[in-house]
Amino acid sequence: MKKFSTAIIAPIVLFAAVLMVSCTGRPGDDDKGAAATSLVEEVAKRGVLRVGMSTFVPWAMQDKQGKLIGFEIDVAARLAQDMGVTVEFIPTKWSGIIPALLTGKFDVIIGGMGIRPDRNLKVNFSIPYDYTGMSIVAHKKLAGGFAKIEDFNKEGVAIAARLGTTAAAAAKRFVPKAEVRLFDDESQAMQELLNGRVHAVVASAPLPAFQAIKYPDSLFLPISENFTREPIGFALRKGDVDTLNYFNNWITVVDSEGWLKERKHYWFGTRDWENRIQ
Amino acid sequence: MVRIKKKFSPLDAALCIATTAVVLFVIHRVSTDLNYRWNWSVIPQYLFRYDEATSRWIPNLLMQGFFMTIKLSLWAMVLATIVGTAIGLLRMSGSLFFRMIARSYVELLRNVPPLVLIFIFYFFIGDQLMAVIGAEEFIRSRSPELQRFFSIIFAPPSSFSAFLSALTTLVLYEGAYITEIVRAGIESIERGQWEASASTGLAKWQQLRFVVLPQAVRRTLPPLAGQFISTIKDSAIVSVVSIQELTFQGMELMAATYLTFEIWITVTALYFILTFSLSLAMRRLELRFRQHGAL
């Protein structure tokens, strides 16, 4: 009888132990009010602002020296400098970036994240510091003569986009009849297009235009303007009014200075940085 | 012993020609049909680059990822061997309780896809565990020299707790397989060995330590080699939780440069160098054991 009971108890004990470890929250997690520990103070104490980001050309990318460069990197570096701390970038896969923020792998996402209602249910957004739009680049042979976004909204048309991005959402909304294939990053989506397995790639501007310039023989821009306009904000964990207020005002200040516009022009309006990455 | 004939038969020749033809056909298709602009010239700079400031050659992205993969796999192998041996011995224990614990561990870990395991561990368990032991505060409050030391043997402060989560997952996952390898190794030792050593007056622990284990190690070496190679390859899955190892760095680089094929091929070659040299090392170890009967 004794043997029998241990046989049952052992796995239960083990399972309970695993459950206990996974369920007990971080000590004092629940009673930490927003006022008690604001991120701004926590960051000041630590001396390091941890920023979650993902590679998106030209928002954030690594140069030949392995150093991160790009529009978002400039923004985050200036933010940290103004907060009087050092910045630390944590490159994270885009598809898992919100869970990583929520579980505290870093303090804020500064990664060209579009403010979207469904995302906003899970995180807080700052006011927009930038606007972007979706653009489309198509295959000359497969999509020859396509001139409107409606032309792509047909059965048998395949569109590629990056998983978890607003581009993927836009593709599903604007061309619901087309088949949307999702990839982990844009380079794979672009390769699919170059190989002629999809008709077009939807991505945030200016990437489609850059690609059309790079491969003039096989790609073209069916629509010259962006077909959406999306606000971009910092994403942070919910309920931290103090930090949200700081970020919002910081954005207002650097925007008024004209600094954001100047940086944006360097990364999006020129290609002076091109030889820094290849 | 059966002599294996070493003659080149017409069948061998036909097979050789057929294989070469298939390879050439694939290369031909790739070069003509694939719309891809090959650009190999930029790849070397992602391996090593010349640093102007210190005027030295230093590893760049891909090599940094390569070293991270080595660190991760090396620690995972060492720790998984310890965990596997300990649990493997529990598997053989006289106590039903210990046997059940060991069995639960093996069955739980072995029957969950590693990808799922790593997500669960990184986002839930690892996070709580790291907060409880205060991994990040610990590393940040160390002196710069100690931080450098930890960066070299583990990971830099910014990714220290993520590294530990990923490492723990790998260790537990590979440990489950090593447990079974160890158990199989010990069980393969004939009953007579135990009985003979018992009759010379050795205690149970001494029988294991001096008679059974030395023989079992020899038998477990080949499957263990396979498991170690698997560990290196499995380490690629931690790229999904953004550990900056070879696969992750490769994918980041692809996102920035769009050199998909060049980078995948380079990454593959780097993995192969690692796994193949491990294969050769394990093979040498096996031969040594066969010749000397011990290390």
Coordinates of C-alpha atoms in Angstrom, one line a residue, chain B residues 77 81 178 181 217-230 232 274-290 295:
Chain B
M77 CA 26.6 19.9 -22.6
T81 CA 25.6 15.6 -18.6
I178 CA 21.1 12.0 -21.5
I181 CA 21.4 7.3 -22.4
V217 CA 30.9 5.2 -19.9
R218 CA 32.5 3.4 -22.8
R219 CA 29.2 2.1 -24.0
T220 CA 27.4 5.5 -23.7
L221 CA 30.1 7.4 -25.6
P222 CA 28.6 6.9 -29.1
P223 CA 25.0 7.9 -28.2
L224 CA 26.4 10.7 -26.1
A225 CA 28.3 12.1 -29.0
G226 CA 25.1 12.1 -31.0
Q227 CA 23.3 13.9 -28.2
F228 CA 26.1 16.6 -27.9
I229 CA 25.8 17.2 -31.6
S230 CA 22.1 17.6 -31.2
I232 CA 24.6 22.3 -30.8
L274 CA 31.3 23.1 -35.0
T275 CA 29.4 19.8 -35.2
F276 CA 31.9 18.0 -37.4
S277 CA 34.9 18.8 -35.2
L278 CA 32.9 17.6 -32.2
S279 CA 32.2 14.4 -34.1
L280 CA 35.9 13.9 -34.8
A281 CA 36.8 14.6 -31.2
M282 CA 34.3 12.1 -29.9
R283 CA 35.5 9.6 -32.4
R284 CA 39.1 10.0 -31.1
L285 CA 37.9 9.6 -27.6
E286 CA 36.1 6.4 -28.5
L287 CA 39.3 5.0 -30.1
R288 CA 41.3 5.9 -27.1
F289 CA 38.9 4.1 -24.9
R290 CA 39.1 1.1 -27.1
L295 CA 41.1 7.6 -20.5

